[in-house]
mmCIF file of C-alpha atoms (C1' of nucleotides) in Angstrom:
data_model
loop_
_atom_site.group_PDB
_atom_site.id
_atom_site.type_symbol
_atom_site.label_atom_id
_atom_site.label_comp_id
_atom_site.label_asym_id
_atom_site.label_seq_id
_atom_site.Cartn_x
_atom_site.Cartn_y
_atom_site.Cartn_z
ATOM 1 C CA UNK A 1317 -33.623 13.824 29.335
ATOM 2 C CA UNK A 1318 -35.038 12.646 25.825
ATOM 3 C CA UNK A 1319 -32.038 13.033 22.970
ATOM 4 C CA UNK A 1320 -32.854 16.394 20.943
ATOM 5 C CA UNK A 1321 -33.636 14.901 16.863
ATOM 6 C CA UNK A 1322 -30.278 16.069 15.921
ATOM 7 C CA UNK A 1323 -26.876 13.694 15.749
ATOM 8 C CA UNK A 1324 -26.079 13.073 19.518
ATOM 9 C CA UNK A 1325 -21.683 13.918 18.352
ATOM 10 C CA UNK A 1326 -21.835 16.856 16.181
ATOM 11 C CA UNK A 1327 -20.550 16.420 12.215
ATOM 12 C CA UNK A 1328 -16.577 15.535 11.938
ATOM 13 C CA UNK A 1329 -14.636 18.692 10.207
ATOM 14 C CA UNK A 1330 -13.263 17.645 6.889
ATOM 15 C CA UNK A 1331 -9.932 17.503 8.143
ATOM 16 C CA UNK A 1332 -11.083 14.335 10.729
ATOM 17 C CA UNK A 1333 -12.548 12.723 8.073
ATOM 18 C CA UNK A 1334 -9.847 12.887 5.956
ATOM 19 C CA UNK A 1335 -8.051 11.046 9.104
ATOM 20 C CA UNK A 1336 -10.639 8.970 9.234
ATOM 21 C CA UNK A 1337 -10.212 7.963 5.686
ATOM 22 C CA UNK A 1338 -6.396 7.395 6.272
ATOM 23 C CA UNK A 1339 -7.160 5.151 9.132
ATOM 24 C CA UNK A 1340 -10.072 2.876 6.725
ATOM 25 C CA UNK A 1341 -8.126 2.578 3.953
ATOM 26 C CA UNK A 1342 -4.881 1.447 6.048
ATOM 27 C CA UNK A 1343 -7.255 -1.065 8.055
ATOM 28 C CA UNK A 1344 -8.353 -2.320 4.618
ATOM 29 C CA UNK A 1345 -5.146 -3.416 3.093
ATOM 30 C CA UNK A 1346 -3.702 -4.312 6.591
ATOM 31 C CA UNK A 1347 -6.989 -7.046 5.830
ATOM 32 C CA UNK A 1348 -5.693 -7.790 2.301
ATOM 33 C CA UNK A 1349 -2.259 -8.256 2.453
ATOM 34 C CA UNK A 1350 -3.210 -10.429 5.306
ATOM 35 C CA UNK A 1351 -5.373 -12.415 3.564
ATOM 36 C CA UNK A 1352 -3.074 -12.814 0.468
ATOM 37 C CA UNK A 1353 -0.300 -13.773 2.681
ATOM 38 C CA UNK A 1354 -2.278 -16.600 3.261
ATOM 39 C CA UNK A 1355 -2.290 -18.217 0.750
ATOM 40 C CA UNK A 1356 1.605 -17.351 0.238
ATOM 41 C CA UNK A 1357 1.355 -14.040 -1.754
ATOM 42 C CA UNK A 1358 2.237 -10.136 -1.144
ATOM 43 C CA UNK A 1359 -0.043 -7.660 -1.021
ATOM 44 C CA UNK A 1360 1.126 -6.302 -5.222
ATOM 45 C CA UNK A 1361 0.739 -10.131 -6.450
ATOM 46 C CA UNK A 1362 -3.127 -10.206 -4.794
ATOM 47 C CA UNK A 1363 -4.216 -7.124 -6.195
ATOM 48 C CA UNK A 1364 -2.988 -7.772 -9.689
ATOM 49 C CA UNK A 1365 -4.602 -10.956 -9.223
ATOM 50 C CA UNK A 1366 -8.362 -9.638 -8.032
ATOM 51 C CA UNK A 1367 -7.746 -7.446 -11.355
ATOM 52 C CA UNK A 1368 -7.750 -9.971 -13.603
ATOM 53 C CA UNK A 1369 -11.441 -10.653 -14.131
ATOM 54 C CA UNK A 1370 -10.750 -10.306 -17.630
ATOM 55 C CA UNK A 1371 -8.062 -10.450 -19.470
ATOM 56 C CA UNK A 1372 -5.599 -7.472 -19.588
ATOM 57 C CA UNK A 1373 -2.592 -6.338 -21.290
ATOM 58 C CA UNK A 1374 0.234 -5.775 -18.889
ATOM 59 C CA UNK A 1375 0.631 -2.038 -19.853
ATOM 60 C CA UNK A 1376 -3.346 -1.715 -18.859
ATOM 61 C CA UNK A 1377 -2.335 -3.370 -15.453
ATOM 62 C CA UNK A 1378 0.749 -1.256 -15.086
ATOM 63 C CA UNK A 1379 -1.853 1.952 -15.215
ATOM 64 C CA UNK A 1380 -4.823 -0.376 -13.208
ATOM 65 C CA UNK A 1381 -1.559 -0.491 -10.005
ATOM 66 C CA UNK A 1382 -0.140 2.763 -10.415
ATOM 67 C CA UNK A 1383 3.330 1.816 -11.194
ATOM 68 C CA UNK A 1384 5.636 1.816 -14.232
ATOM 69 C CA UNK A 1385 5.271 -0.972 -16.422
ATOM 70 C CA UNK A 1386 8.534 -2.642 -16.066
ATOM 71 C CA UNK A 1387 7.726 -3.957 -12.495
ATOM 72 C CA UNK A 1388 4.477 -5.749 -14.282
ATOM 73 C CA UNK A 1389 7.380 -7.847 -15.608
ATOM 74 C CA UNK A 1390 8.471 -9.265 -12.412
ATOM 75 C CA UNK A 1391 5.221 -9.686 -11.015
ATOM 76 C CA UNK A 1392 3.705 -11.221 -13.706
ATOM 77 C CA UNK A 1393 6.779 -13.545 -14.162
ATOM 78 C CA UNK A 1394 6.211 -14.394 -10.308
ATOM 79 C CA UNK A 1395 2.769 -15.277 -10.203
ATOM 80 C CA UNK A 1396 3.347 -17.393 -13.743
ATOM 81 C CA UNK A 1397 5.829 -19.359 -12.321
ATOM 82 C CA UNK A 1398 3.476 -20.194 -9.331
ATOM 83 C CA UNK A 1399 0.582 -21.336 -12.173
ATOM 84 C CA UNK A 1400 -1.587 -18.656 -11.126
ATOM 85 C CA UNK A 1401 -1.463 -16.449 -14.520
ATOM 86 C CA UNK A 1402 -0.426 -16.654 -18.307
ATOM 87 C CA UNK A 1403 0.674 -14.802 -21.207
ATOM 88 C CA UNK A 1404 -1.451 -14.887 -23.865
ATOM 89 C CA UNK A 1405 -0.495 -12.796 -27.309
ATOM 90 C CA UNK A 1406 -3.406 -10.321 -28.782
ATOM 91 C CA UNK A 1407 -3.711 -11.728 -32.514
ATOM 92 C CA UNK A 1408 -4.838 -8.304 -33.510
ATOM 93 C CA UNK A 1409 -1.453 -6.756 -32.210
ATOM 94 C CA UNK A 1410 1.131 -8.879 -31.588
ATOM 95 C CA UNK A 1411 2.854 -6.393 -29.397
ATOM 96 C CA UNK A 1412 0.476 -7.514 -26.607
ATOM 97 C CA UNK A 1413 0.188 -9.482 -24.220
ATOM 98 C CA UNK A 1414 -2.707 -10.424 -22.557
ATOM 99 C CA UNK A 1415 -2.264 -11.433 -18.847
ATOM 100 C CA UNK A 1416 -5.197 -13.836 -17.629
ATOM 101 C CA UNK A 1417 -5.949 -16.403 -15.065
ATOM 102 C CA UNK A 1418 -5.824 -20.053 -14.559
ATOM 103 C CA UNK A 1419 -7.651 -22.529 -12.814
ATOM 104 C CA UNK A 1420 -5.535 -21.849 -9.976
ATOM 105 C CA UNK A 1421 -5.622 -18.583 -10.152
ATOM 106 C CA UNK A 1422 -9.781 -17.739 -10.395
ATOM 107 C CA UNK A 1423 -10.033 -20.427 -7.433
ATOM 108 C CA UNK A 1424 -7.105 -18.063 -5.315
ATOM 109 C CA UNK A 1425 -9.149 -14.748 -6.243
ATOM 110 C CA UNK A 1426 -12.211 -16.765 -4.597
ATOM 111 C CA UNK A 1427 -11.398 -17.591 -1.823
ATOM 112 C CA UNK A 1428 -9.224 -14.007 -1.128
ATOM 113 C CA UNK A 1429 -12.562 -12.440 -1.967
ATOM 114 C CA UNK A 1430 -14.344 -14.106 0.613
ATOM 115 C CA UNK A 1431 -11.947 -13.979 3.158
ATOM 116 C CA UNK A 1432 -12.132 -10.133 2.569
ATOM 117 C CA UNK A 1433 -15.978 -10.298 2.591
ATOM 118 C CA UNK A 1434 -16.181 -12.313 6.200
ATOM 119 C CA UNK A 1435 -13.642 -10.077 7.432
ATOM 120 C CA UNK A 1436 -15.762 -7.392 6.846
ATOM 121 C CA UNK A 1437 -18.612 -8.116 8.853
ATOM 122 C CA UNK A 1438 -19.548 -4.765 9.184
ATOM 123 C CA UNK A 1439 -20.850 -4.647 5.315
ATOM 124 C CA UNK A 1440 -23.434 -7.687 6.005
ATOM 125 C CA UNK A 1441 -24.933 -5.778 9.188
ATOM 126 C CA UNK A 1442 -25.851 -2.294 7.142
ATOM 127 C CA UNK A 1443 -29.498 -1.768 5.876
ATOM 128 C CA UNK A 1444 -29.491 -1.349 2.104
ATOM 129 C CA UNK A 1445 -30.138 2.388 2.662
ATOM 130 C CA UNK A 1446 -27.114 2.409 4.864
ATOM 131 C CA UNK A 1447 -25.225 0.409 1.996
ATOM 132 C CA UNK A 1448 -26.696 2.610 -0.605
ATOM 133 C CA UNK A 1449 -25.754 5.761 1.297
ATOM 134 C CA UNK A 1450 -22.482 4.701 1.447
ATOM 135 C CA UNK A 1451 -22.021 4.294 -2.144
ATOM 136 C CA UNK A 1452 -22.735 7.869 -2.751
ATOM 137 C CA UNK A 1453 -20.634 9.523 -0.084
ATOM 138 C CA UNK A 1454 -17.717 6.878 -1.662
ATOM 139 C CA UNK A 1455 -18.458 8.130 -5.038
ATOM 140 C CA UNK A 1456 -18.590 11.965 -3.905
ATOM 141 C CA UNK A 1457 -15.518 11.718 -2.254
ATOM 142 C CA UNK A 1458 -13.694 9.650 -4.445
ATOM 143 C CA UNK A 1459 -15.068 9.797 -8.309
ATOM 144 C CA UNK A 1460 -14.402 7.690 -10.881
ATOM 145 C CA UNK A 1461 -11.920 8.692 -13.488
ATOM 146 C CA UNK A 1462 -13.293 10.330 -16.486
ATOM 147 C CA UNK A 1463 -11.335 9.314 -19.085
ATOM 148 C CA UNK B 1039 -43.484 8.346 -15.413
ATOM 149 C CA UNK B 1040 -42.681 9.612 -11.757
ATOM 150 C CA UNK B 1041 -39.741 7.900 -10.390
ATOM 151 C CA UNK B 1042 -40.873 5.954 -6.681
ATOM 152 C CA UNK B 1043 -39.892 7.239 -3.484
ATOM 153 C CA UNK B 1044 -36.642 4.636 -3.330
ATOM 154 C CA UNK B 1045 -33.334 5.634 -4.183
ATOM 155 C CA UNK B 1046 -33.186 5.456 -8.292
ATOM 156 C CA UNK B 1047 -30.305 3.087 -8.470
ATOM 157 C CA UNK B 1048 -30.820 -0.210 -6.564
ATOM 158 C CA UNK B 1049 -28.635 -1.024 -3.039
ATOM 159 C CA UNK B 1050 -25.198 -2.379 -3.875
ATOM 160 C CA UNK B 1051 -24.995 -6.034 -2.609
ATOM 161 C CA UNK B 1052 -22.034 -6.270 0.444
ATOM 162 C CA UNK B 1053 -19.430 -7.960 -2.508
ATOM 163 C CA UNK B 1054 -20.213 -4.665 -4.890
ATOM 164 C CA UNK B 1055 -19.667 -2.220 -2.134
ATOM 165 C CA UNK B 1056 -16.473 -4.165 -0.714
ATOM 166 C CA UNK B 1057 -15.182 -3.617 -4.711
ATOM 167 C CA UNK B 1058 -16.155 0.009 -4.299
ATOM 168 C CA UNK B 1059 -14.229 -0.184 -0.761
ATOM 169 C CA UNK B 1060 -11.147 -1.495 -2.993
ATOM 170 C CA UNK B 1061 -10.985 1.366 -5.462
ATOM 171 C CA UNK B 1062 -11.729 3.824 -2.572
ATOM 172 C CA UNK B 1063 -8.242 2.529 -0.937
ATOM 173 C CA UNK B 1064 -6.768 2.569 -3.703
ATOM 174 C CA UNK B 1065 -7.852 5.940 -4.736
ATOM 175 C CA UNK B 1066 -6.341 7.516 -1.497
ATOM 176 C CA UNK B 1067 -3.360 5.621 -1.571
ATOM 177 C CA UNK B 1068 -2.692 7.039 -5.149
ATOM 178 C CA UNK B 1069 -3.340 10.151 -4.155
ATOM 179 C CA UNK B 1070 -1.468 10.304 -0.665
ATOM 180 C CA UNK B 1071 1.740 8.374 -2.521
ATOM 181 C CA UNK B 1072 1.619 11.726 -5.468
ATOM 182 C CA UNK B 1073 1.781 13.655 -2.419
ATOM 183 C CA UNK B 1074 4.752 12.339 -0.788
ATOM 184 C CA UNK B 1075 6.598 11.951 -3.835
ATOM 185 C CA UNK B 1076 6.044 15.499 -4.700
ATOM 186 C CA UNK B 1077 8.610 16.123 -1.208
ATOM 187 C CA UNK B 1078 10.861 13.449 -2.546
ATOM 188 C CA UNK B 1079 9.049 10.868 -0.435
ATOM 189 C CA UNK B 1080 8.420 7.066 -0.332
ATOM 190 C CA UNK B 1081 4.851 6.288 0.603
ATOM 191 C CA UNK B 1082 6.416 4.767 3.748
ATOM 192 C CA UNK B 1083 8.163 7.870 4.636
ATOM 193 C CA UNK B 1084 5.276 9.408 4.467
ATOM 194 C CA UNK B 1085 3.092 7.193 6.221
ATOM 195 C CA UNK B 1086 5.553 7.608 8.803
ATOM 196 C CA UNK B 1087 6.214 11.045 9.287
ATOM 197 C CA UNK B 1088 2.318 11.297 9.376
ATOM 198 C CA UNK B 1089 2.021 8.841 12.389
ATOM 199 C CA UNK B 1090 4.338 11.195 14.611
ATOM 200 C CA UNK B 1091 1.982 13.516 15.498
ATOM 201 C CA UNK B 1092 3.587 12.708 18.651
ATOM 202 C CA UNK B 1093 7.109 10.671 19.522
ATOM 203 C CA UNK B 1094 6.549 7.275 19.216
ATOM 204 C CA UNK B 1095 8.847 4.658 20.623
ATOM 205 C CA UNK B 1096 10.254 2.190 17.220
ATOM 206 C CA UNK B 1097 8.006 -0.698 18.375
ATOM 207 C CA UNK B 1098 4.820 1.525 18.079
ATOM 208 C CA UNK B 1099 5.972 2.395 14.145
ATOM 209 C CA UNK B 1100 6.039 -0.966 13.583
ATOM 210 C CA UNK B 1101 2.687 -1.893 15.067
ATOM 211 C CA UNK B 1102 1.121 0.870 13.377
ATOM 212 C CA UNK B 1103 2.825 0.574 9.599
ATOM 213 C CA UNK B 1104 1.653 -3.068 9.984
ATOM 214 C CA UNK B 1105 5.001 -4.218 9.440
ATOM 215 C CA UNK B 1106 8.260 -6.049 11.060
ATOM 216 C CA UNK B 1107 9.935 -3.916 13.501
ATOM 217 C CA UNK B 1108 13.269 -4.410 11.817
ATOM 218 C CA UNK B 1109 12.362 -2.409 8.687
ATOM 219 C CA UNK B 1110 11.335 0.984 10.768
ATOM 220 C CA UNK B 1111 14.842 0.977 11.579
ATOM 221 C CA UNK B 1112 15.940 1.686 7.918
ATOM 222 C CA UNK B 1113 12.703 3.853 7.431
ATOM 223 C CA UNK B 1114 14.003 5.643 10.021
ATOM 224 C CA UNK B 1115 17.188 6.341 9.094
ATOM 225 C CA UNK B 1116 16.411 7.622 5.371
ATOM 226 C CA UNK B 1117 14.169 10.256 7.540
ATOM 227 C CA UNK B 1118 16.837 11.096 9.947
ATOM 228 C CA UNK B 1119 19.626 11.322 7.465
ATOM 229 C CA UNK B 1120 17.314 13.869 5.420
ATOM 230 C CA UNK B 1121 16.779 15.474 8.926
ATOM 231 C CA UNK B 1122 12.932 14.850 9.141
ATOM 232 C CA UNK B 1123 12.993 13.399 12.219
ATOM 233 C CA UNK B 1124 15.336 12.671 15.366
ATOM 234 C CA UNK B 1125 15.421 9.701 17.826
ATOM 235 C CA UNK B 1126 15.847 10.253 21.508
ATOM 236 C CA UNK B 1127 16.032 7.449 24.202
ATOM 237 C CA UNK B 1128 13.630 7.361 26.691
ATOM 238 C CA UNK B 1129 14.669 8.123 30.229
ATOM 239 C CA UNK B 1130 12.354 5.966 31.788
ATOM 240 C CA UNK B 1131 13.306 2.700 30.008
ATOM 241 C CA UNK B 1132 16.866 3.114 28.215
ATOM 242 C CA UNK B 1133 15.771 0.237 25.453
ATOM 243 C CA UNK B 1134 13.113 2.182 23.844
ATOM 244 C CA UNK B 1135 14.020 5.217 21.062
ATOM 245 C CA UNK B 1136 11.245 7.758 21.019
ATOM 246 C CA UNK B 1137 10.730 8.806 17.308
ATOM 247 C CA UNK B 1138 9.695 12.676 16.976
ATOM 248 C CA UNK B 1139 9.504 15.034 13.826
ATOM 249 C CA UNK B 1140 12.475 17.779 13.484
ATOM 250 C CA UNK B 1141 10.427 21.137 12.462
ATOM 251 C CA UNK B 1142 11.601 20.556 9.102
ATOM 252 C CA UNK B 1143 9.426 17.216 9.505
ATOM 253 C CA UNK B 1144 6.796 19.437 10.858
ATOM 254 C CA UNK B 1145 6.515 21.486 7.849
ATOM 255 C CA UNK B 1146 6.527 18.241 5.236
ATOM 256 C CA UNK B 1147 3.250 17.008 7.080
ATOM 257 C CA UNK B 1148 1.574 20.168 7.239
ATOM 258 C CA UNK B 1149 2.724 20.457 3.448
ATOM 259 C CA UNK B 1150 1.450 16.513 2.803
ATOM 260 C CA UNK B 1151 -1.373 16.842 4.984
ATOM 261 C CA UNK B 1152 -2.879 20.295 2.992
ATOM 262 C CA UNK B 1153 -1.705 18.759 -0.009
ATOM 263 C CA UNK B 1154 -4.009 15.623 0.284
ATOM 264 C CA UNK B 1155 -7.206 17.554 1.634
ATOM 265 C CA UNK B 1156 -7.392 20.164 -1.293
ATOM 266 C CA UNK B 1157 -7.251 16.693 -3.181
ATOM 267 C CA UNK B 1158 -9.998 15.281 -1.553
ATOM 268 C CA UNK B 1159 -12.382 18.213 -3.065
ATOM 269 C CA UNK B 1160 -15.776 15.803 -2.403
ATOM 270 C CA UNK B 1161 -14.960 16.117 1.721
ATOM 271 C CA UNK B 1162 -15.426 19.968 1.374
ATOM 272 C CA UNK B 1163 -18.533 19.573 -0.849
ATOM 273 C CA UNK B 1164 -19.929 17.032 2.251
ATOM 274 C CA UNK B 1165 -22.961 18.672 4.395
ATOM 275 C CA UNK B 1166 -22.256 18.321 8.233
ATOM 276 C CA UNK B 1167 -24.959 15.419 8.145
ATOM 277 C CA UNK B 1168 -23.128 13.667 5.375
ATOM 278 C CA UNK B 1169 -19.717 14.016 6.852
ATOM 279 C CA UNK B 1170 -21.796 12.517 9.823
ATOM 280 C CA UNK B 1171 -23.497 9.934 8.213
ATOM 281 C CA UNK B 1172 -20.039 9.262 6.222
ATOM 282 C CA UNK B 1173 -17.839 9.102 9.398
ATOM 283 C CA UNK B 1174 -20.285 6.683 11.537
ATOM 284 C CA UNK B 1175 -20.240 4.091 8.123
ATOM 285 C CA UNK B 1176 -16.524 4.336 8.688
ATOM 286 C CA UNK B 1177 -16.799 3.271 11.661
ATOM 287 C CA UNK B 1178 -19.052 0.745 11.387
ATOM 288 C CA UNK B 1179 -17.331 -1.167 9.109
ATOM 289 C CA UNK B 1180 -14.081 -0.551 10.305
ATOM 290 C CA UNK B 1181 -13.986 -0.111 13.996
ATOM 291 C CA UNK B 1182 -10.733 0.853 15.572
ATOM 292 C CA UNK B 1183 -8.765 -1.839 17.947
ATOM 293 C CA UNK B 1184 -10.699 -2.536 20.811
ATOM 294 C CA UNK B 1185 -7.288 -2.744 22.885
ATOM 295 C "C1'" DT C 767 13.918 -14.349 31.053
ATOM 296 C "C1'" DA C 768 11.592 -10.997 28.271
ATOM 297 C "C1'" DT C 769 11.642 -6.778 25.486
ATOM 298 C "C1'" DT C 770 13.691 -3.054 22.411
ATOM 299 C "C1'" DG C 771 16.219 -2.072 18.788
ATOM 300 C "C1'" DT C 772 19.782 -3.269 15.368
ATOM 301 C "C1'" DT C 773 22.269 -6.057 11.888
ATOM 302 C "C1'" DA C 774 22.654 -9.520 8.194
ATOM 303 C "C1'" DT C 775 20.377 -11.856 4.598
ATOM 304 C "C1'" DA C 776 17.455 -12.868 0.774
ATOM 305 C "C1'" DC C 777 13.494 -11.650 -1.774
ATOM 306 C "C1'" DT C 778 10.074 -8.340 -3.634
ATOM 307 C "C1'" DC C 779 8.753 -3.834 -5.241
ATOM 308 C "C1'" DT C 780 10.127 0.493 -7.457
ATOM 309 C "C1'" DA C 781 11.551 3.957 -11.157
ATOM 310 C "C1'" DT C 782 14.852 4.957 -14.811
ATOM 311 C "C1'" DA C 783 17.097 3.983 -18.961
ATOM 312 C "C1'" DA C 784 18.148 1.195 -22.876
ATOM 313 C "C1'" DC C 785 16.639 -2.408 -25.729
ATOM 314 C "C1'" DT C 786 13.607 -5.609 -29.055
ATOM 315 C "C1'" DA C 787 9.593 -6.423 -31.591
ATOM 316 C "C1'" DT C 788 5.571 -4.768 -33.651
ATOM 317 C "C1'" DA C 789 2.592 -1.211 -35.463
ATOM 318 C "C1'" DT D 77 7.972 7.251 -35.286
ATOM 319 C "C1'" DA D 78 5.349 5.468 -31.671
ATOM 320 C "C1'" DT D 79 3.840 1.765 -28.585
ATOM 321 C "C1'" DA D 80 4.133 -2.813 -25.796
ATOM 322 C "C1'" DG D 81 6.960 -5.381 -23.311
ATOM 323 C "C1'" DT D 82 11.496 -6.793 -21.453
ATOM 324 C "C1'" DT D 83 16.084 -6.361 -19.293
ATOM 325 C "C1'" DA D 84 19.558 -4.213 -16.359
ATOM 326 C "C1'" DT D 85 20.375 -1.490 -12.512
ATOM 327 C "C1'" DA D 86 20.171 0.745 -8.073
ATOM 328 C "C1'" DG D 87 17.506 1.956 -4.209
ATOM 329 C "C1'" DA D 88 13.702 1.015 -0.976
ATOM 330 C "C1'" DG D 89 10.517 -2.103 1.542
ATOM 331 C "C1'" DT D 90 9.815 -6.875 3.512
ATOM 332 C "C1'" DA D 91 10.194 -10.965 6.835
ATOM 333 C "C1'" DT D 92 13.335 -14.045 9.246
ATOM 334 C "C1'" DA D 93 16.940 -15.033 12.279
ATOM 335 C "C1'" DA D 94 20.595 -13.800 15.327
ATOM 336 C "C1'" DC D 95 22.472 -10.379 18.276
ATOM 337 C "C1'" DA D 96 23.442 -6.533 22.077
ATOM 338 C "C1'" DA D 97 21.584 -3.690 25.596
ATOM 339 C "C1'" DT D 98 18.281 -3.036 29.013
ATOM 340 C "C1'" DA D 99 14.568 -4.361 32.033
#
DNA sequence: TATTGTTATACTCTATAACTATA
DNA sequence: TATAGTTATAGAGTATAACAATA
């Protein structure tokens, strides 16, 4: 019997996407911490890392991690003493510091990039309309901030 | 001029949706830790109590919160002393301790779970082909364990 | 022997409060 | 006064190693 045009498994409710959702975003930093551990780091010092594509001001990555600002300190003061980061002081106000990578550290955000990309194979087999489409739903579901 | 058939904004490349992927985590994990917090909750906790849908031998937290086996036991026992959840050995095999919610535990993830989908207000918004189309991207880039 | 769970240890992350320096 | 960053502190999460109980 031919397939009728419509989905053959009929639309998730809400509420088993929103498991869904759980279970994705779990799978994805069960991928990144993995991958920072690798190359000797938790999963807090690799994101602050794969923030730094510019230079930011530690209060700016406090916000950018969702914690309070004091544990920037620490993990900051961690991944300078590996040579992966420095402190640089904003001329313009002298109350800042600007945190931004080294050598060391642009070459580790690299290769944890593409570790993350060819662990995702999934990405490189979807159609650009697929890829597109998914880019919308992500937005819908999970907007940028406004401010 | 008339705007072509093709989506107006170009196909992200794999790296630019994998970046969008990132936030997207991040987003929910935001979210779901405000959530737990607002019960006086660790993420953890939370990510716990959420698992036990069902009792769940220690081992099986472990494998699921990605983590060593050692550390459920402390997770554990914040949630017990706060009398979220209970262990109970299994009769079968005497070494194993089945995890399982107290109905006080009950009520926190039915609280949690509400909480997070009336902040997820995009899911509701979804079509049933777009919570379709959403839910089989999910999938496809993050399949669940083939064991 | 192998597995489950716990304990001990050291390190990292976490929020709170108090502090310094700068604006 | 207000803001950026640090320090001190206590609690929670983390992996490793060693252990007891059970299979």
């Amino acid at each position: 019997m031919p397939q009728p045009a419509t989905p053959p498994t009929a639309a998730p409710t809400p509420v088993q996407l929103m498991d869904q959702l759980a279970r994705a975003a779990a799978a994805y930093y069960r991928n990144f911490a993995a991958m920072a551990a690798e190359h000797g780091l938790t999963l807090m010092q690799g994101k602050t890392l794969s923030l730094l594509r510019e230079p930011r001001p530690m209060r700016t990555l406090a916000d950018l991690l969702a914690c309070d600002a004091s544990n920037v300190t620490g993990i900051v003061d961690r991944l300078e003493a590996r040579g992966l980061v420095r402190r640089e002081v904003a001329p313009a106000d002298r109350r800042i510091k600007n945190v931004l990578l080294t050598e060391e550290g642009e070459e580790t955000v690299r290769r944890i990039r593409a570790d993350m990309l060819s662990g995702l194979t999934g990405l490189d087999r979807l159609s650009d309309e697929d890829r597109h489409a998914f880019q919308a739903l992500l937005t819908r579901v999970f907007p940028e901030p406004t401010a």
